Coordinates of C-alpha atoms and ligand atoms in Angstrom, one line a residue:
X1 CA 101.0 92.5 37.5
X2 CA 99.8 90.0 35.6
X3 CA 102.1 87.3 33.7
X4 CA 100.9 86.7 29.9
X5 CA 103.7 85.7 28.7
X6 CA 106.7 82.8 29.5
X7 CA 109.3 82.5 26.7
X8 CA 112.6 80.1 26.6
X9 CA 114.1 82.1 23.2
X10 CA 117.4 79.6 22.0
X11 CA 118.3 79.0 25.7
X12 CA 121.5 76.8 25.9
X13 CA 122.4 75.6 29.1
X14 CA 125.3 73.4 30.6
X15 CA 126.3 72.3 34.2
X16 CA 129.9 72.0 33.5
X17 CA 130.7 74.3 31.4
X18 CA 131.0 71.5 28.7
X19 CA 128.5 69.3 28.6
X20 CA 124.9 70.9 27.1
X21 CA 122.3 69.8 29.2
X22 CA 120.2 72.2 26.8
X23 CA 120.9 72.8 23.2
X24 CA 118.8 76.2 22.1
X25 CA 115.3 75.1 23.6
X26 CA 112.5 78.0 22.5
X27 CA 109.2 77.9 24.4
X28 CA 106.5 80.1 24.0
X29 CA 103.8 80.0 26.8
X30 CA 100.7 82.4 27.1
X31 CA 99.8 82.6 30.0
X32 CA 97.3 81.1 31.5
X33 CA 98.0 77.3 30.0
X34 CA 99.0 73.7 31.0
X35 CA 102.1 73.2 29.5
X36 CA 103.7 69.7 29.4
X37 CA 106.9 69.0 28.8
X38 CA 107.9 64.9 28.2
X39 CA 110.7 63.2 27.3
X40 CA 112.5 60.7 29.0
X41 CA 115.0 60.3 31.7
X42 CA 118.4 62.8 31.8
X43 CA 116.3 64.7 28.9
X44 CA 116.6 68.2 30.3
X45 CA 113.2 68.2 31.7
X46 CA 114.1 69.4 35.1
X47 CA 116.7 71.6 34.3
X48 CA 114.3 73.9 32.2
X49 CA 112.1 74.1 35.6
X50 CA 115.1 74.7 37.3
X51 CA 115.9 78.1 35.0
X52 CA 112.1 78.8 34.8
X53 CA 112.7 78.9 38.6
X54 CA 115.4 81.4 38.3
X55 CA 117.8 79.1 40.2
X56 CA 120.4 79.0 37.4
X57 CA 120.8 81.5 34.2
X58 CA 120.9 80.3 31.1
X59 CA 124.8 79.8 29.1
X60 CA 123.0 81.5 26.3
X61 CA 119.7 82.7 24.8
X62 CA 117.2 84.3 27.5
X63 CA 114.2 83.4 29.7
X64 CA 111.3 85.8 29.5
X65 CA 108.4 86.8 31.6
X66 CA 106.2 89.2 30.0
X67 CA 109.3 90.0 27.7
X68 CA 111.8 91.2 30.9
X69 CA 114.7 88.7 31.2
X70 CA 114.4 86.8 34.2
X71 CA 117.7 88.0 35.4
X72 CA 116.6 91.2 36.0
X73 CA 113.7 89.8 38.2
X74 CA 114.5 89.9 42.4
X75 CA 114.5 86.5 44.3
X76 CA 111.4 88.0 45.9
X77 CA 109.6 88.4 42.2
X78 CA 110.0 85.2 41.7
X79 CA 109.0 83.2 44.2
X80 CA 106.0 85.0 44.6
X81 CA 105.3 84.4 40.6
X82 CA 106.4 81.1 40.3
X83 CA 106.7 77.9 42.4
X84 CA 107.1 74.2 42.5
X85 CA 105.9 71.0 43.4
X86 CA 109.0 68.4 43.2
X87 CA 108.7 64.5 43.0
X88 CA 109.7 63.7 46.1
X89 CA 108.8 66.2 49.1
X90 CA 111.3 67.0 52.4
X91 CA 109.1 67.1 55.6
X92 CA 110.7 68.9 58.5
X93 CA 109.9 67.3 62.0
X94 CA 107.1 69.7 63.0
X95 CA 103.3 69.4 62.4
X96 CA 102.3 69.4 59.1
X97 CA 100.9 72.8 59.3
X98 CA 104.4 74.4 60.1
X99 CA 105.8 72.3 56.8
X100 CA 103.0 73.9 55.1
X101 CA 104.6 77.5 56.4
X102 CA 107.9 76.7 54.7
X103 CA 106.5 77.5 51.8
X104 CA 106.3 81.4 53.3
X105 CA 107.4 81.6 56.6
X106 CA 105.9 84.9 57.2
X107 CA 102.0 82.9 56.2
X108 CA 99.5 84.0 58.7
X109 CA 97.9 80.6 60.5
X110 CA 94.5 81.9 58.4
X111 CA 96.7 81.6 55.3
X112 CA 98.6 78.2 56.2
X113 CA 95.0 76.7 57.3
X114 CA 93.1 77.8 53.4
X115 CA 96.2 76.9 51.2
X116 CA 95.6 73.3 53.5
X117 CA 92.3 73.0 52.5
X118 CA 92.7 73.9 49.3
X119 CA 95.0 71.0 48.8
X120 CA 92.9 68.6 50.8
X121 CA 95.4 68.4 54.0
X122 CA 93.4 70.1 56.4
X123 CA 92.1 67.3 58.2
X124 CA 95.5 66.5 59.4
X125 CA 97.2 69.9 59.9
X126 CA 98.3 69.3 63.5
X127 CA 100.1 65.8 62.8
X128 CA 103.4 65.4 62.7
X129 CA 105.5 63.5 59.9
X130 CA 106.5 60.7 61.9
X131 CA 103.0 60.0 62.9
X132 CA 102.6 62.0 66.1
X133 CA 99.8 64.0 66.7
X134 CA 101.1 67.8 68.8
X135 CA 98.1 67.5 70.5
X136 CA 97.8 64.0 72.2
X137 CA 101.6 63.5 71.8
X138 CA 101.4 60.3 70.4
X139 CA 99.3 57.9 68.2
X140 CA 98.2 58.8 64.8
X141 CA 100.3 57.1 61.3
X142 CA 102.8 57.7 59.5
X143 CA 102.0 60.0 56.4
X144 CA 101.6 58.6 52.8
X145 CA 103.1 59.7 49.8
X146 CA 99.8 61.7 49.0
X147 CA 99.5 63.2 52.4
X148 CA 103.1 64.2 51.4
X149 CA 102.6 65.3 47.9
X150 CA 99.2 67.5 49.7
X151 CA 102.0 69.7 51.8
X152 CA 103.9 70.2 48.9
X153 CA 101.0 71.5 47.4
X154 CA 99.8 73.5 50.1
X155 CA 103.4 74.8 50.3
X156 CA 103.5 75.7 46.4
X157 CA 100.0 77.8 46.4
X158 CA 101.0 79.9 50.0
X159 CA 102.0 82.7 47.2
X160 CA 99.1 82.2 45.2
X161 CA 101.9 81.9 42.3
X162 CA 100.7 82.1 38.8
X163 CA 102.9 80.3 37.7
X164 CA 103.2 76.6 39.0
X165 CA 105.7 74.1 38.1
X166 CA 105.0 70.6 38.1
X167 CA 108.3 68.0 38.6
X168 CA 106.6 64.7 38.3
X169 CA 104.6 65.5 41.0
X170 CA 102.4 62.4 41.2
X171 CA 105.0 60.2 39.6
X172 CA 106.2 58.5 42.9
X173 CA 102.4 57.6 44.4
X174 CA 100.3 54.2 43.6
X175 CA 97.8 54.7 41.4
X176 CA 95.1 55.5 43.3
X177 CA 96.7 58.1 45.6
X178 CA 97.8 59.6 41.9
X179 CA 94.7 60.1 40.7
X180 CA 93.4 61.6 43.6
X181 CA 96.1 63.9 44.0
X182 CA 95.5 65.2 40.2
X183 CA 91.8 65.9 40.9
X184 CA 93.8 68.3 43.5
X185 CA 96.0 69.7 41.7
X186 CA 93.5 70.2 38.6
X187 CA 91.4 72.3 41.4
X188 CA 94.3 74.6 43.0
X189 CA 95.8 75.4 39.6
X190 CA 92.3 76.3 37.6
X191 CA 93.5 80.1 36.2
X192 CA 97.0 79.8 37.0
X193 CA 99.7 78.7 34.3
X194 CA 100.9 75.3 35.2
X195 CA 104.5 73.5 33.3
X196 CA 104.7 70.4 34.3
X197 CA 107.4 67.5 33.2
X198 CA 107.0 63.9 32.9
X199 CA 108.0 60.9 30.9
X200 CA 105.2 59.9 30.2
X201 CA 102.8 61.3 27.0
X202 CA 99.8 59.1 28.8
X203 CA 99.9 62.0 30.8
X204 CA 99.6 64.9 28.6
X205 CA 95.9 65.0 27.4
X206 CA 94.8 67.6 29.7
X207 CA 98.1 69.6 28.1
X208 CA 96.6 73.1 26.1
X209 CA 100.7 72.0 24.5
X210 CA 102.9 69.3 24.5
X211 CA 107.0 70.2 23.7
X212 CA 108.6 66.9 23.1
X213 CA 112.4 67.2 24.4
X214 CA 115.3 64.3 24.1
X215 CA 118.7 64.8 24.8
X216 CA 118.1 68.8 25.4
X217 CA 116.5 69.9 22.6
X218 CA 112.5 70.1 21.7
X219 CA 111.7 67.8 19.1
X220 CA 108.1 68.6 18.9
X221 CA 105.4 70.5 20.0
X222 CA 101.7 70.8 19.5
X223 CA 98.6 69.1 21.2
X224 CA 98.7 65.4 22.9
X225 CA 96.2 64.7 19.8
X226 CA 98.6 66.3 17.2
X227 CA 101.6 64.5 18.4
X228 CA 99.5 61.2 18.4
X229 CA 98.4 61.8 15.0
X230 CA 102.1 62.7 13.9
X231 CA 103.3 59.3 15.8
X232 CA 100.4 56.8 14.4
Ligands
ADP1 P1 115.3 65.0 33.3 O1 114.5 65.9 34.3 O2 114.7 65.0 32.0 O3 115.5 63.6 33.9 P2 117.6 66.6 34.1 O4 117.3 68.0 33.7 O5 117.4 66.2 35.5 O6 116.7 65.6 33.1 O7 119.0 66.2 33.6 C1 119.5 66.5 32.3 C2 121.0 66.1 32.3 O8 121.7 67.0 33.1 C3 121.3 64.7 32.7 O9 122.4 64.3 32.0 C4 121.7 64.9 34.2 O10 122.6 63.9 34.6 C5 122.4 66.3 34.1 N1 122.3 67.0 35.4 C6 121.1 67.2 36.1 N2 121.3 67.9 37.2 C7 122.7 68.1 37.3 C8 123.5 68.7 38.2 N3 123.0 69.3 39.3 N4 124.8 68.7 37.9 C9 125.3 68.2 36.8 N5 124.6 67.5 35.9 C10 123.3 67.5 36.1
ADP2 P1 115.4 63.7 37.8 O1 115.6 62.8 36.6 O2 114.1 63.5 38.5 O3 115.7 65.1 37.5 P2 117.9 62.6 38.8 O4 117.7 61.3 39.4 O5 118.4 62.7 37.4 O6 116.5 63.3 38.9 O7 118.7 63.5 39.7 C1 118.6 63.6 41.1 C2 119.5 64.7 41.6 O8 120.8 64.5 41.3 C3 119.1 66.1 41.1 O9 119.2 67.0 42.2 C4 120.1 66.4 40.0 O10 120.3 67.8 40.0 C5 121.3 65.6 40.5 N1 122.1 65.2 39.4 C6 121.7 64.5 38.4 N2 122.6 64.2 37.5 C7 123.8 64.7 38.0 C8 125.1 64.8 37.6 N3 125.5 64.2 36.5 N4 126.0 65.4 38.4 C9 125.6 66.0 39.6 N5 124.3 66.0 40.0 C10 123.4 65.3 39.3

């Protein structure tokens, strides 16, 4: 079915039992928004991805889609809800269609070859990471850190997810590769619900909300225009 709602309700989390990484952070998300989540480095920011991702369970306080507690959600529900486009992507040596696949193996070429388009990859589907081509066996170049970030992408929307998550996900690139990978990734996640985390509020203006988090706790929320107003 369809996702309206993501929740955090007063979720503490900690990775060693002592520390808290996450100190009772609510979120409310209707779904679909862009949701951006900044604060700086060692915040929490990725650790709340990582639970919206299911791969850790809050030490208290719940994680909600549409109300059900994501605990009670299969590995299989989730990953074809939700998925996510790290920093820095791992590339496999195989063609960049086949690193595409990794994002579901059981893809159909027709599948790996749109979600490749979609992310504007396609050209290059046949290459291999370290720059050789599986049809001529050599030649070609090495791929850049957009080419990258495009697999990743291409990876993330195999599922047609509706939720995406975002983990700095044009942080790493120079800035023209960075813009140019937004303009993607504004196209593939039109309709879906999108969190994505950075450190940076310059960021956020595209954001439908902004939740401000230091040390593990949200500190603010609202528009990027509220939160400037609240600042200046
Ligand atoms: P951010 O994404 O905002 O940089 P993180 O969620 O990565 O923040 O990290 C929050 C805190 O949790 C930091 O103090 C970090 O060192 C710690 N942390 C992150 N990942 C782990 C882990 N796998 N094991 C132990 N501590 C971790
Ligand atoms: P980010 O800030 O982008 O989340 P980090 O550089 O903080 O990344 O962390 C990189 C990796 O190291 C992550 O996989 C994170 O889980 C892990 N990590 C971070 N802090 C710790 C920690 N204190 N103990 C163990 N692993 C950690």
């Amino acid at each position: 079915g369809k996702v309206s709602s993501l929740r955090f309700d007063e979720v503490s989390f900690s990775y060693d039992g002592s520390t808290s990484t996450l100190d009772k952070v609510s979120l409310t998300i209707d779904c679909p928004r862009r949701v951006m989540v900044v604060g700086p480095s060692g915040s929490g920011k990725s650790t709340i991805l990582r639970l919206i991702e299911n791969q850790f369970s809050p030490g208290s306080g719940h994680v909600r889609v549409n109300g059900v507690d994501m605990r009670l959600l299969g590995e299989e529900q989730v990953r074809q809800l939700i998925s996510l486009v790290p920093q820095e992507t791992i590339l496999f040596q195989a063609s960049v269609r086949e690193n595409i696949r990794m994002g579901k193996l059981k893809a159909t070429d027709a599948e790996v070859e749109a979600a490749a388009k979609a992310a504007d990859i396609h050209p290059i589907i046949m290459s291999l990471p370290d720059g050789y081509d599986t049809d001529v066996g050599e030649g070609g170049s090495k791929l850049s850190g957009g080419q990258r970030q495009r697999i990743a992408i291409a990876r993330a929307i195999l599922h047609d997810p509706q939720i995406m998550l975002l983990d700095e996900a044009t942080s790493a690139l120079d800035p023209a590769s960075r813009v140019a990978v937004e303009e993607t990734l504004r196209k593939v996640t039109q309709g879906r619900t999108v969190v994505a985390v950075t450190h940076d509020l310059t960021q956020c203006e595209q954001a439908d909300l902004v939740y401000v988090v230091k040390a593990g706790r949200v500190v603010e929320s609202g528009t990027h225009q509220s939160l400037l107003d609240a600042d200046g």
